[in-house]
Coordinates of C-alpha atoms in Angstrom, one line a residue:
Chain H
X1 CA 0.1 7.6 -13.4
X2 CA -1.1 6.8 -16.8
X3 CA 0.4 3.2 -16.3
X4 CA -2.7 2.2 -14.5
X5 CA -5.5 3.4 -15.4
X6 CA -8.7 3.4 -13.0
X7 CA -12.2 4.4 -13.4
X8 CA -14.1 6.7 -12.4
X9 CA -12.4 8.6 -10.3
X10 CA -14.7 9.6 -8.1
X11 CA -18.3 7.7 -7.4
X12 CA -20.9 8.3 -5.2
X13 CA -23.5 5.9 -4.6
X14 CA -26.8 5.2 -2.8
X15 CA -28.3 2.1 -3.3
X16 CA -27.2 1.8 -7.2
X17 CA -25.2 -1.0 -8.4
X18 CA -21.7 0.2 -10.1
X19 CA -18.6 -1.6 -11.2
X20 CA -15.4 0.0 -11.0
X21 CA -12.7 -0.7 -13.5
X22 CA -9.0 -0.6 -13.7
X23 CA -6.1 -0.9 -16.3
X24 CA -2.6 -2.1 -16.3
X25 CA -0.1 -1.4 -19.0
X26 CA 3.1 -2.7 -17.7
X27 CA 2.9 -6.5 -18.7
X28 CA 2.2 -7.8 -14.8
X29 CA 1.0 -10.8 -14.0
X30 CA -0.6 -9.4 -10.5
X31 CA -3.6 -7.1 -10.2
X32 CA -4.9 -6.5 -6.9
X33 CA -7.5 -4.1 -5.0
X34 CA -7.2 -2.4 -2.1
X35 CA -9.3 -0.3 0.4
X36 CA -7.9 2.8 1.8
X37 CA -10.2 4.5 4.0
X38 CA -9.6 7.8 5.4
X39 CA -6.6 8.2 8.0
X40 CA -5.6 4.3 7.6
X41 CA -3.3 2.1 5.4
X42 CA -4.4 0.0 2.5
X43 CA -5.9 -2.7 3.1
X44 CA -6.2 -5.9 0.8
X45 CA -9.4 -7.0 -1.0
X46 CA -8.5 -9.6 -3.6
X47 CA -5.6 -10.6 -5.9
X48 CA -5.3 -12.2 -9.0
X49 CA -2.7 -13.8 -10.6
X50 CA -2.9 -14.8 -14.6
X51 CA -6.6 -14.3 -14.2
X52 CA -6.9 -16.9 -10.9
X53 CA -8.1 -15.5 -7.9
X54 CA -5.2 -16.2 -5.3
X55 CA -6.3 -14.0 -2.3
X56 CA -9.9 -13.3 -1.0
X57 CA -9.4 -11.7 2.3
X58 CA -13.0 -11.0 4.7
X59 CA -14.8 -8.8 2.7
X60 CA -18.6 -8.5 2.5
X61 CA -20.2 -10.0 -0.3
X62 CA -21.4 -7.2 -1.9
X63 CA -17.9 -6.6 -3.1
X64 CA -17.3 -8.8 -6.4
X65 CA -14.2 -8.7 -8.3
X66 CA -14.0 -9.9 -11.6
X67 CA -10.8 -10.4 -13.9
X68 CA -11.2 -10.6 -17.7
X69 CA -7.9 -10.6 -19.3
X70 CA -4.4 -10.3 -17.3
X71 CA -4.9 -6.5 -17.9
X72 CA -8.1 -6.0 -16.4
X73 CA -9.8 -5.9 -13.2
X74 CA -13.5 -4.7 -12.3
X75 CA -14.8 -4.7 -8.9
X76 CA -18.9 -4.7 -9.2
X77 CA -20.4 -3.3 -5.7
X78 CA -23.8 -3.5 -5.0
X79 CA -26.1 -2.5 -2.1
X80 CA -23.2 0.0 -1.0
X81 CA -23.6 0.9 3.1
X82 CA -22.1 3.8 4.5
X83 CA -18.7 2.0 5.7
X84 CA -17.7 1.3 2.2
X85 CA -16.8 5.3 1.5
X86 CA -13.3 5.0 0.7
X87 CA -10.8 4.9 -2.2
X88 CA -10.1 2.0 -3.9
X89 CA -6.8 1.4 -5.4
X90 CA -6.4 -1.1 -8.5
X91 CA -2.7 -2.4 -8.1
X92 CA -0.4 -4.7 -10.2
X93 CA 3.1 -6.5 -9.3
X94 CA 5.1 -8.6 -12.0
X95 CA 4.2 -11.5 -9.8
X96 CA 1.7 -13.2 -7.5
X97 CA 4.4 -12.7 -4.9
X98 CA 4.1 -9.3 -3.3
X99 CA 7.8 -9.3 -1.7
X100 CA 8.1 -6.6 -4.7
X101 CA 7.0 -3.5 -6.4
X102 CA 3.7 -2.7 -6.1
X103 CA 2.4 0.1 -8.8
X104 CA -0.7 1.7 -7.4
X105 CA -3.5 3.0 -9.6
X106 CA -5.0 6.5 -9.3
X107 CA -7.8 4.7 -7.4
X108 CA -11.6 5.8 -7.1
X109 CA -12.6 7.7 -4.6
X110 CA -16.0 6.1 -3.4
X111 CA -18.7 8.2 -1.4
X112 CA -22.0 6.7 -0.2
X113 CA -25.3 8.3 0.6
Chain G
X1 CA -3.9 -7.8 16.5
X2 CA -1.4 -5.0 14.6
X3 CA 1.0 -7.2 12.6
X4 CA 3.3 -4.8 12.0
X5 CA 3.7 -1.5 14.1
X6 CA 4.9 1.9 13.4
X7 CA 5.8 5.3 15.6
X8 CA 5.0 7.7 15.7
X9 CA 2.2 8.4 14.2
X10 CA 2.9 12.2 13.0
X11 CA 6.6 13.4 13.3
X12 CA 7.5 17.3 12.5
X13 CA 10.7 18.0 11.4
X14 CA 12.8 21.4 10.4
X15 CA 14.3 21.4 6.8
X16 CA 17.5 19.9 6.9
X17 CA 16.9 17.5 10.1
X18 CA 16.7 14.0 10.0
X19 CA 13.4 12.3 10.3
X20 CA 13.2 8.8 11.9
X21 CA 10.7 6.5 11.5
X22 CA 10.3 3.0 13.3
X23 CA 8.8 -0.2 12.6
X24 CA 8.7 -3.3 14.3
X25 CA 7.1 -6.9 13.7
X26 CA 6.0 -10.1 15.1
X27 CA 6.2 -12.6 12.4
X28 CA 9.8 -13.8 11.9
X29 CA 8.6 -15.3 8.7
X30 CA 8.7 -11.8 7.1
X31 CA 11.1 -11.8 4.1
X32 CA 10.8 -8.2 2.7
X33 CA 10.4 -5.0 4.0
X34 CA 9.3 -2.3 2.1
X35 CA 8.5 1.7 2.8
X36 CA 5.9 3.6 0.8
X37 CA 5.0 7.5 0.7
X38 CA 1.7 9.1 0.1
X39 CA 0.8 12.6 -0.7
X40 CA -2.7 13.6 0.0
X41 CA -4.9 13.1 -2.6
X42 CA -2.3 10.1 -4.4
X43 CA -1.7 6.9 -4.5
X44 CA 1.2 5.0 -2.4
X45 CA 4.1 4.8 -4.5
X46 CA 7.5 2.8 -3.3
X47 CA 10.4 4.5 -1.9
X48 CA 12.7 1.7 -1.0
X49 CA 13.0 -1.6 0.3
X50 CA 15.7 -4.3 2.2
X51 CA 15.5 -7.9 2.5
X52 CA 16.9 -9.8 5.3
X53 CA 20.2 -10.4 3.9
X54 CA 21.3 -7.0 4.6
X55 CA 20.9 -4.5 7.4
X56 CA 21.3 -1.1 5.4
X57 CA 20.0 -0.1 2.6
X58 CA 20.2 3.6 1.4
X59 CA 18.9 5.6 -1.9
X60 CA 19.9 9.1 -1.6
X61 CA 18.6 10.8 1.3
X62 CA 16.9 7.8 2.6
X63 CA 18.3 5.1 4.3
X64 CA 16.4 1.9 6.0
X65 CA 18.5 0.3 9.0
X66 CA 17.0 -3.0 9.5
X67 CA 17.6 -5.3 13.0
X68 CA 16.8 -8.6 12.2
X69 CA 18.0 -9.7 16.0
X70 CA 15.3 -7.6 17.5
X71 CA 13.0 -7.2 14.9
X72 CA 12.4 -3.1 14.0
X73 CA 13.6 -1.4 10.9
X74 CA 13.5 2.2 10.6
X75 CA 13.4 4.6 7.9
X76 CA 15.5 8.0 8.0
X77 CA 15.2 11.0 6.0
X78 CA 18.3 13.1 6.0
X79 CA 17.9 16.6 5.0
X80 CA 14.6 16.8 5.0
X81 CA 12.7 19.2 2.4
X82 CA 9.4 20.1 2.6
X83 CA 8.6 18.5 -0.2
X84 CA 8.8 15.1 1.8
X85 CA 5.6 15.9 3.6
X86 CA 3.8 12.7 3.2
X87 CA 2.3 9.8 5.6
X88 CA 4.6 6.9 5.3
X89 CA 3.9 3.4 5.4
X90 CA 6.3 0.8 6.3
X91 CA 5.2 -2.8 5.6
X92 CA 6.4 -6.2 5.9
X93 CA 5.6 -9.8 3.8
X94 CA 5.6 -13.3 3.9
X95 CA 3.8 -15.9 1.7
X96 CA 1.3 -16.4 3.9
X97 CA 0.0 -13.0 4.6
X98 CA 1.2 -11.2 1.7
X99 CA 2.2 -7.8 2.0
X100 CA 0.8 -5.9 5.9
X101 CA 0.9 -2.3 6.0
X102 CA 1.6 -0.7 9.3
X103 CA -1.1 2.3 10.4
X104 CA 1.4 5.0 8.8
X105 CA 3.2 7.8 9.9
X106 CA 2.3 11.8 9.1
X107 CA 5.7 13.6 8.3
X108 CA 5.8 17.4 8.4
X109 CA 8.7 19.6 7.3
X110 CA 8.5 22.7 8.1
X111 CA 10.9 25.3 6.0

């Protein structure tokens, strides 16, 4: 899926600070992340719509998203424990709204120490 | 509390049977249900989708029968190939939630 790009695709971390990045090509206005560990179904971190952060859901504080342009999303993690191995998918939808399309990055895959 | 629940949670199926996958939910603000499919090792990618206004909705082998009366919608997979093997994820939305994923279901087609 080279509409989305993400990177890296695969991190692993111990107590190192690292900021994952991702890449939409479509023209959305909506970039999300999610958490996908293993065995469950994604689960939502943040959205963003034209840039605002819309949705914050309960997520420890060491996760920090950042959106720079309507194209790009980082996610800076720092002080990584254990529970955080998972993948993270970047995702965008043409709107805010997610009662349509979402188009899934790659994602990174996420191991900690 | 499970917003949105799914059965089974693994289904095996010979090629050419029908798989049938349920969902059911709470929350009769929901206003769109969608079903994605996962391979292993890939991202979720959308199959299909109904809204309330109908109560069918079919794209080639797949068909989603919704009940908005009693609240389930269920996906089938008529002649199943093995190249459907996949966990799939039903979910449902509303404004206030946004998009809930139910825990998935692990589909197996065995030639």
């Amino acid at each position: 899926n080279t509409k989305i790009t993400q990177s890296p695709r695969y991190l692993i971390l111990g107590r190192a600070n690292k900021s994952l990045e991702c890449e939409q090509h479509l023209g959305h206005n909506a970039m999300y992340w999610y958490k996908q560990s293993a065995e469950k179904p994604p689960e939502l971190m943040f959205l963003y719509n034209l840039k605002q952060l819309i949705r914050n859901e309960t997520v420890p504080s060491r996760f920090i998203p950042e959106c720079p342009d309507s194209s790009k999303l980082l996610l800076h993690i720092s002080a990584v424990d254990p529970e955080d191995s998972a993948v993270y998918f970047c995702a965008s939808s043409q709107g805010q709204f997610s009662n349509e399309r979402l188009f899934f990055g790659h994602g990174t895959k996420l191991s900690v120490l | 509390q499970q917003q949105v629940r799914q059965s089974p949670q693994s289904l095996t199926v010979w090629e050419g049977e029908t798989a049938i996958l349920n969902c059911s939910y709470e929350d009769s603000t929901f206003d769109y249900f969608p079903w994605y499919h996962q391979f292993p090792g890939e991202s979720p990618a959308l199959l299909i989708a109904i809204r309330p206004v109908s109560n069918k909705k079919e794209d080639g082998r797949f068909t989603i029968f919704f009940n908005k009366r009693e609240k389930k919608f269920s996906l089938h997979i008529a002649d199943s190939q093995p190249g459907d093997s996949a966990t799939y994820f039903c979910a449902s939305h509303n404004y206030a939630q946004g998009l809930t994923f139910g825990l998935g279901t692990r589909v197996s087609v065995f030639p």
